[in-house]
CSV table of C-alpha atoms in Angstrom, one decimal:
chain,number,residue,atom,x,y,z
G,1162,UNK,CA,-15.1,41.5,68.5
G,1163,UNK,CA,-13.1,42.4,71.8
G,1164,UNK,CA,-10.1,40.2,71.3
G,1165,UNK,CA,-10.2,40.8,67.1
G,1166,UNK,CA,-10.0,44.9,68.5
G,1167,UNK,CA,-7.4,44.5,70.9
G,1168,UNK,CA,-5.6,42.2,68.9
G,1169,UNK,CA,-5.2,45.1,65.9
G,1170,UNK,CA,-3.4,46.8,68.3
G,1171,UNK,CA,-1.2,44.2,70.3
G,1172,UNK,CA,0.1,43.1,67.0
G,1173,UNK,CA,0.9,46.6,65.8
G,1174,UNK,CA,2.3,47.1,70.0
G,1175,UNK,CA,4.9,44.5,69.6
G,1176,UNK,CA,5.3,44.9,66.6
G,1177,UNK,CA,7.1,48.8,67.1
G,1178,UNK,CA,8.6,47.5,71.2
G,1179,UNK,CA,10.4,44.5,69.3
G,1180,UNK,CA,12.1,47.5,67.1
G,1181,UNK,CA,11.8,50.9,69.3
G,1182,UNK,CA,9.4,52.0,66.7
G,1183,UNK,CA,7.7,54.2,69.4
G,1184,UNK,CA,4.0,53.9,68.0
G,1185,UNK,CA,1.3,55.6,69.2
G,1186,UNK,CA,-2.1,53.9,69.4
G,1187,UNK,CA,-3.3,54.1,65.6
G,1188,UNK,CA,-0.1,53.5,64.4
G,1189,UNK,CA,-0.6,50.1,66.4
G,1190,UNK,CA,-4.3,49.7,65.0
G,1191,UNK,CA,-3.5,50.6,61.5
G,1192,UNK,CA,-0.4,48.0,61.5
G,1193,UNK,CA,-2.5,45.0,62.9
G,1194,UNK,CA,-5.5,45.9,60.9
G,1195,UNK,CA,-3.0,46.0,57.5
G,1196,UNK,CA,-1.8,42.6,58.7
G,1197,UNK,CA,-5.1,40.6,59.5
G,1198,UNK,CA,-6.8,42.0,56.6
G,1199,UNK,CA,-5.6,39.3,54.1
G,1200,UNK,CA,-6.6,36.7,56.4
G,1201,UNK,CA,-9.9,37.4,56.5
G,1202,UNK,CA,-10.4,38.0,52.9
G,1203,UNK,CA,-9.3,34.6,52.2
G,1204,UNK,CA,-11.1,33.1,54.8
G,1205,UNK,CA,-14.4,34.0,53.8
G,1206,UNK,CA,-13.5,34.3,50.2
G,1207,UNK,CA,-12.5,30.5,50.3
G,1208,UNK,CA,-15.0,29.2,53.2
G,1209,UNK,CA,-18.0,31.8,51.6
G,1210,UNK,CA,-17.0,30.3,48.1
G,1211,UNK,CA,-17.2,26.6,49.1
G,1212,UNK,CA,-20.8,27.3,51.0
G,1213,UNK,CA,-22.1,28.6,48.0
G,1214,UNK,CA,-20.6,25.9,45.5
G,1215,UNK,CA,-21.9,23.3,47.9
G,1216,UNK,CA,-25.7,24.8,48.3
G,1217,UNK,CA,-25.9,25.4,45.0
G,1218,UNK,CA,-25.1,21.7,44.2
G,1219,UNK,CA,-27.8,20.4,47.0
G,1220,UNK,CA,-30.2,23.0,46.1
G,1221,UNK,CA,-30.3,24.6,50.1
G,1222,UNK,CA,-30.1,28.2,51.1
G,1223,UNK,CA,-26.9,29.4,52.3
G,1224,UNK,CA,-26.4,29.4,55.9
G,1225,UNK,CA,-25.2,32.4,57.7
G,1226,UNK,CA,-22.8,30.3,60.1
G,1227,UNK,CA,-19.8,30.8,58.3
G,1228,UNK,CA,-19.6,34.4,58.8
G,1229,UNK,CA,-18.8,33.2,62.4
G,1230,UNK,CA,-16.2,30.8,62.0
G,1231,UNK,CA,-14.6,33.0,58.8
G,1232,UNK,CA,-14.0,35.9,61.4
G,1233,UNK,CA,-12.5,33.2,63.8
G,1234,UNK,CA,-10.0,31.3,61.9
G,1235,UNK,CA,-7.5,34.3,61.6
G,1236,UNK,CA,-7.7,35.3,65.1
G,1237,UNK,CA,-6.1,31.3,66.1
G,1238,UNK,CA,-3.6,31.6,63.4
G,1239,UNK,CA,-0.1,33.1,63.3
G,1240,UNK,CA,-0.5,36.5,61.6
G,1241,UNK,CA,2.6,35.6,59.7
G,1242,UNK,CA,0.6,31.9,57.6
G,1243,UNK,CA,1.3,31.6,54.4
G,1244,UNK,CA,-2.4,32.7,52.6
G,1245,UNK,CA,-2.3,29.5,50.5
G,1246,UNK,CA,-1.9,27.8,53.3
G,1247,UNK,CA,-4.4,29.4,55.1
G,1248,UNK,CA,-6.7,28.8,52.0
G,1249,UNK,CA,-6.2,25.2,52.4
G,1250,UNK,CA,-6.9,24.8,55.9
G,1251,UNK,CA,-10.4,26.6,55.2
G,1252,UNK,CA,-10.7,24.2,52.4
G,1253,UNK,CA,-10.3,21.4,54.4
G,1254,UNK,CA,-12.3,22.4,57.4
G,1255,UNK,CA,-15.2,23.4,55.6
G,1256,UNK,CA,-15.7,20.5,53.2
G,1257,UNK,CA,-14.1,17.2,55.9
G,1258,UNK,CA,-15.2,19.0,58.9
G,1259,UNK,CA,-18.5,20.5,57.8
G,1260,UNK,CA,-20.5,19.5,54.5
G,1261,UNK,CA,-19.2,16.2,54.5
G,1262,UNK,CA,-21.4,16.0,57.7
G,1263,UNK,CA,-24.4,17.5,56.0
G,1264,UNK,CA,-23.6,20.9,56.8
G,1265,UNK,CA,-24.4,24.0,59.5
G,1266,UNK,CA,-25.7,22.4,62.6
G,1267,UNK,CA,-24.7,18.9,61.5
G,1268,UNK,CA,-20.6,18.8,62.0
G,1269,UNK,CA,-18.7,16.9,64.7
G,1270,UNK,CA,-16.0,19.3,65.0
G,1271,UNK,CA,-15.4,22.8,65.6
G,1272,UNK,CA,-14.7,23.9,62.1
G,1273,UNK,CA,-12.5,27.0,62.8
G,1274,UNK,CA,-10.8,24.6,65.4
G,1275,UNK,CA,-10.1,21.9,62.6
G,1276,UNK,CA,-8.3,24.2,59.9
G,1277,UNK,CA,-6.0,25.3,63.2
G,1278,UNK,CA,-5.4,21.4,63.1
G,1279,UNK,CA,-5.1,21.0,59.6
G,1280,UNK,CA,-2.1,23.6,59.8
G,1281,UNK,CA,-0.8,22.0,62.4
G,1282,UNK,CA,-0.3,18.6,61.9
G,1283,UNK,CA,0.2,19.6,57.5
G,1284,UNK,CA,2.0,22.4,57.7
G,1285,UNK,CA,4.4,22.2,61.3
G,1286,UNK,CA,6.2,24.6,60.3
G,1287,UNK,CA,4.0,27.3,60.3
G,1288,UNK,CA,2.1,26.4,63.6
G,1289,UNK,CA,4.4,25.3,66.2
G,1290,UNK,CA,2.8,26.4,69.2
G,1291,UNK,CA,6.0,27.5,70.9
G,1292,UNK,CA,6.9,30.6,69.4
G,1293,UNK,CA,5.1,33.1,67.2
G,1294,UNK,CA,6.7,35.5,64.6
G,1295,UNK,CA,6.7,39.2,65.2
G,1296,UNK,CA,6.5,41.1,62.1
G,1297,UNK,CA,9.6,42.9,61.3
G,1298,UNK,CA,10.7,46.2,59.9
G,1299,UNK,CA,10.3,47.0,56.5
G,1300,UNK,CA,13.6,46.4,54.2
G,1301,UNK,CA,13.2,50.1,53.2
G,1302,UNK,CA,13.8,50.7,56.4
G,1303,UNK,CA,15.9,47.8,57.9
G,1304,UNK,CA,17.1,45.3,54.9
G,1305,UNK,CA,18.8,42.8,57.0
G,1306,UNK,CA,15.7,42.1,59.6
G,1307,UNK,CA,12.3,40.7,58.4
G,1308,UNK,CA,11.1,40.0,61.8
G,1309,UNK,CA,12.0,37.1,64.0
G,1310,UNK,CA,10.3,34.1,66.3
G,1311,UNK,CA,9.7,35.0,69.9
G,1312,UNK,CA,9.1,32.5,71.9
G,1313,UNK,CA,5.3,32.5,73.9
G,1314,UNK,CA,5.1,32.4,77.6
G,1315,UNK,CA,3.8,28.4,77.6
G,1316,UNK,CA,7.4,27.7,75.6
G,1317,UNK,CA,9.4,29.9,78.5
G,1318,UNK,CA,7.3,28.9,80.8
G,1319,UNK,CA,7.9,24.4,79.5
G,1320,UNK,CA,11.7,25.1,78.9
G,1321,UNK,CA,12.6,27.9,82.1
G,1322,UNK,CA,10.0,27.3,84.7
G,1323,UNK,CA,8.7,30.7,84.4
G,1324,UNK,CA,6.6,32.7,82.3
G,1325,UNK,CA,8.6,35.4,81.3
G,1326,UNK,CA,5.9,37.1,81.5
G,1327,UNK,CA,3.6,38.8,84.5
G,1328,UNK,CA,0.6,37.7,85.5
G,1329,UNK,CA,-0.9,41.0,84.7
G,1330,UNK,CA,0.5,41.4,81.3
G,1331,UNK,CA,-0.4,37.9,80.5
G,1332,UNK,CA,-4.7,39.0,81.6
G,1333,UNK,CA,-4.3,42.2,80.0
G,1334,UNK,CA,-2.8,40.6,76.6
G,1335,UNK,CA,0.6,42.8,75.7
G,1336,UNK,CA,2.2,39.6,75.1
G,1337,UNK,CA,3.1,37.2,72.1
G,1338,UNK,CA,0.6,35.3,70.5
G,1339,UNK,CA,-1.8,34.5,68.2
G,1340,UNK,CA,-4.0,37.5,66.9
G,1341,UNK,CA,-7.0,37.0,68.8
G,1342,UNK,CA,-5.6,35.4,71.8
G,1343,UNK,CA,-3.3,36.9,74.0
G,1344,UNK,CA,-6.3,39.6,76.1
G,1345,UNK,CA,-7.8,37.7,78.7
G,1346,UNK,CA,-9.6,40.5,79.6
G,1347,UNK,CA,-11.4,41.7,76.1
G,1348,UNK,CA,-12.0,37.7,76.0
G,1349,UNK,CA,-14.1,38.1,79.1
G,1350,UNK,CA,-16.0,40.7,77.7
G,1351,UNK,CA,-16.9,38.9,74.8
G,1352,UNK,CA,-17.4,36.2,77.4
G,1353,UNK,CA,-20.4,38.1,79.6
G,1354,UNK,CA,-21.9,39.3,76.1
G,1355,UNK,CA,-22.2,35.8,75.2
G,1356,UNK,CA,-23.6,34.8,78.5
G,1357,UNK,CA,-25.9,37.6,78.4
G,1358,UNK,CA,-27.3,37.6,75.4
G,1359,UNK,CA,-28.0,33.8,75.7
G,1360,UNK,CA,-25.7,32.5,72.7
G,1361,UNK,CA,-23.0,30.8,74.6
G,1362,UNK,CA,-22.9,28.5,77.9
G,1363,UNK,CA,-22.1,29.9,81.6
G,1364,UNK,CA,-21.6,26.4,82.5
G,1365,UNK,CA,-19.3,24.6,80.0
G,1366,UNK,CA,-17.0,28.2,80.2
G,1367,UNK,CA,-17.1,27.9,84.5
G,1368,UNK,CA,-16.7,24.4,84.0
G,1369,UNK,CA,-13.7,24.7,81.9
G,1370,UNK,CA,-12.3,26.8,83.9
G,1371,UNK,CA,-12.8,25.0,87.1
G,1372,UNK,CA,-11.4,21.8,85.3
G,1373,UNK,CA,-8.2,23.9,84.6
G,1374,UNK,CA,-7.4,24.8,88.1
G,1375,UNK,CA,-8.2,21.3,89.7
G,1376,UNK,CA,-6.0,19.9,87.6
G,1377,UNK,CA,-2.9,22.8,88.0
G,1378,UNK,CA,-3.6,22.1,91.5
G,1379,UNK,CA,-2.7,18.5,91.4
G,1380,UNK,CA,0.4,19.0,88.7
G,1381,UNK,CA,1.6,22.7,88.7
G,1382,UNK,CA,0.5,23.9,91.7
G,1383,UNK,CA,3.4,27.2,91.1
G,1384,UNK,CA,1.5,28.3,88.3
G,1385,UNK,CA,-2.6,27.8,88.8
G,1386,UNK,CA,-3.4,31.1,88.0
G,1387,UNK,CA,-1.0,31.6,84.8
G,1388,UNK,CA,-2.1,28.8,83.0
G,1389,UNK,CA,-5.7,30.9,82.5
G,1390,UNK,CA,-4.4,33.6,81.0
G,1391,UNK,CA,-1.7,32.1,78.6
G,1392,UNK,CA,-1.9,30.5,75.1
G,1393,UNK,CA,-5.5,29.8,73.6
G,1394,UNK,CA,-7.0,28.4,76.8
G,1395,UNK,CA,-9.3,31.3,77.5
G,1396,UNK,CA,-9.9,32.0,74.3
G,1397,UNK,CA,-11.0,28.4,73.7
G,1398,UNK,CA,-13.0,27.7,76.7
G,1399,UNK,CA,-15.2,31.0,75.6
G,1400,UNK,CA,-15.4,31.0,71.9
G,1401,UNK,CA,-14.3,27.1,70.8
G,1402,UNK,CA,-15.9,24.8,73.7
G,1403,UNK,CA,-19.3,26.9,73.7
G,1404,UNK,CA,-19.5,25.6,70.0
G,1405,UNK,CA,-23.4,25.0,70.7
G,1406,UNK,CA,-23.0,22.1,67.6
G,1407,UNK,CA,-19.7,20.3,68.7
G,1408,UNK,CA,-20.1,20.4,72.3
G,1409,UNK,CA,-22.7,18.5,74.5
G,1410,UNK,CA,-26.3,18.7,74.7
G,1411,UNK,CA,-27.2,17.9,78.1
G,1412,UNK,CA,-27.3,20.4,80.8
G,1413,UNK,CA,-25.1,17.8,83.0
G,1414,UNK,CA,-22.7,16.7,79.8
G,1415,UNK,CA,-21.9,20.6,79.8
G,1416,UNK,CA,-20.4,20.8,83.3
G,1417,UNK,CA,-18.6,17.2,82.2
G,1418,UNK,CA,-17.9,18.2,78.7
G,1419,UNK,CA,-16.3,21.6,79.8
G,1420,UNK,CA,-14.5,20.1,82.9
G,1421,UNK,CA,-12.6,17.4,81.0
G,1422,UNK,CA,-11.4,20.3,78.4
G,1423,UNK,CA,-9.8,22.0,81.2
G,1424,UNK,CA,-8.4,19.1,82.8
G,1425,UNK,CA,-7.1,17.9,79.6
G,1426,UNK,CA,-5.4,20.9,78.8
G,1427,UNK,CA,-3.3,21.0,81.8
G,1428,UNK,CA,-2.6,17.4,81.0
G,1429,UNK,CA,-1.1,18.0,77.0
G,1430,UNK,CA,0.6,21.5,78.0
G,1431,UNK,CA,2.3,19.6,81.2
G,1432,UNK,CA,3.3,15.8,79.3
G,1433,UNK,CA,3.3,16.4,75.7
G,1434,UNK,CA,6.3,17.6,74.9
G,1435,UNK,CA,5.4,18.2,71.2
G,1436,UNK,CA,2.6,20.7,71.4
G,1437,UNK,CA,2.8,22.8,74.6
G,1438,UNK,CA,-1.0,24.9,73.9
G,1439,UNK,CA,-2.9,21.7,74.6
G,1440,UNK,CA,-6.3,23.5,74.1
G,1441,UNK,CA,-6.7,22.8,70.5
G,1442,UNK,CA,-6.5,19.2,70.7
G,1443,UNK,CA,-8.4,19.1,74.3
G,1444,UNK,CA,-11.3,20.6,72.7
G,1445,UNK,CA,-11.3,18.4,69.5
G,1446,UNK,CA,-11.2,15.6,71.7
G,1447,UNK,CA,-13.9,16.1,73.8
G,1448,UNK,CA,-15.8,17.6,70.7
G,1449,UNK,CA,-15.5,13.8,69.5
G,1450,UNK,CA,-16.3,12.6,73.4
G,1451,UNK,CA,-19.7,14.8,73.7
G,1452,UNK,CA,-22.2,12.9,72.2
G,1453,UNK,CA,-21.0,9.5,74.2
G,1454,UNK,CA,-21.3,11.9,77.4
G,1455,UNK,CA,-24.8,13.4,76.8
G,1456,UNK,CA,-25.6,9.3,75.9
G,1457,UNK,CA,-24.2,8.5,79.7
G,1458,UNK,CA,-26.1,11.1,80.9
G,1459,UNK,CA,-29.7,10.3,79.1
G,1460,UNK,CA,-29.3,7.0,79.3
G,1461,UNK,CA,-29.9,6.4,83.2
G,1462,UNK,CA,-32.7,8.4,83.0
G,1463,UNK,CA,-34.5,6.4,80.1
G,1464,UNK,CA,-34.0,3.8,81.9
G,1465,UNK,CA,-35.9,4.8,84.9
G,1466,UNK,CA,-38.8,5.8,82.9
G,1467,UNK,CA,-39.0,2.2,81.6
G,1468,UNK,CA,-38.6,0.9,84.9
G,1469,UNK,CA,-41.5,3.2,86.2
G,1470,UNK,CA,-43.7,2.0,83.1
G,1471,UNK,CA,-43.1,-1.5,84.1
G,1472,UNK,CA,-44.3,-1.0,87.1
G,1473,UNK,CA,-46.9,0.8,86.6
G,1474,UNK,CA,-48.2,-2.1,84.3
């Protein structure tokens, strides 16, 4: 709820700075809440629909995890997706990433993460991960301008060397980006709610995080810092990697599991020229990696026990 609040008004903020609208603070609110409104409609109306259709067909109760992910999906999408495309990618991460599986508490991959990918790798032209569209003035108002692409701090940052951006406005979120992901801050919040309340965990978030920075360290040692506060990466390693389905088990495969997200992050934003954000795809890997790590990790142990049987005998 922090970064889905303070994304209402970032998008509304840029929004009236790209175009000397001069806003106040409802104005902003009122303009991101108009735009992110038809997102979520047809997120839940099109995930809610499918869960419904499908527990009606196995004859289970409908499970209330959707309401999570529905709420999700907009806040990792541009504000500008096409709603049938959007519809689609809801489609298709519900029924391949979810039911297919058996459903709630039985999928391999972070379903709210997997329509992102769907759009992605479908639709590149609506996701590109280098820029993200500001909404433009109404033609009442301005007939010639729409809105335009500006171009996110990871794309300065790949084709400049800088930023463009401060560090500060980068934490606090008055940047670019995708609706629920620019605030490092109100991400934080959310971040010691979850924590605190026991729903998400400590150690695959720290982990993550600690990944990140050993691995700027080694390869982008100019720009440690910035590369936790820009794109989806803090967003991800809160609400995405602490997927308690997806991710690993184990209470060592979470430091391991968290630690390779981070570190391979750094790695896709740094040598993959095609998709700068990197998170996405770290975390879908390493959602496809966890149970082989939480195996690793019982495995030695089992093995002890059988040892200490034998002997024992």
């Amino acid at each position: 709820i922090p970064p889905f609040l303070f994304g209402m008004w970032n998008t509304g903020y840029q929004h009236s700075i790209a175009f000397g609208l001069d806003w106040g603070f409802w104005q902003n609110v009122w303009f991101g809440f108009y735009k992110v409104l038809p997102l979520l409609i047809v997120s839940y109306v099109v995930g809610l629909g499918i869960e419904f259709a499908v527990a009606q067909v196995r004859g289970h109760e409908v499970n209330e995890g959707y309401l999570v992910t529905g709420f999700i999906i907009p806040m990792i999408m541009p504000i500008d997706i096409p709603l049938w495309v959007l519809a689609l990618s809801v489609a298709f991460a519900v029924v391949f990433g979810k039911e297919i599986f058996g459903g709630t508490g039985m999928n391999i991959w972070n379903p709210a993460l997997l329509a992102r990918a769907f759009v992605f790798f479908a639709y590149p032209s609506v996701i590109s991960g280098d820029t993200i569209w500001i909404e433009g003035l109404t033609k009442a108002v301005a007939p010639v301008v729409d809105g335009f692409s500006g171009a996110t701090p990871l794309a300065t940052l790949a084709e400049s060397g800088a930023t463009g951006h401060s560090f500060m406005e980068m934490f606090i979120g008055t940047i670019p980006g995708s609706f629920g992901e620019t605030s490092t801050i109100a991400i934080l919040i959310g971040a010691c709610i979850l924590i605190f309340t026991g729903v998400a965990s400590w150690k695959i978030m720290l982990s993550c995080f600690a990944g990140a920075i050993a691995m700027s360290l080694v390869a982008d040692s100019a720009n440690v810092w910035n590369h936790l506060v820009m794109g989806g990466f803090a967003f991800g390693a809160v609400y995405m990697a602490t997927d308690p389905v997806s991710s690993s088990q184990t209470e060592i495969g979470k430091w391991i599991y968290g630690a390779l997200i981070g570190v391979l992050c750094i790695i896709l934003r740094l040598y993959n020229p095609g998709y700068r954000e990197g998170m996405m795809l770290a975390i879908l890997l390493m959602n496809t990696m966890a149970p082989l790590i939480d195996y690793c990790v019982v495995r030695p142990s089992i093995k002890r026990r059988e040892k200490r049987a034998l002997a024992t005998k």
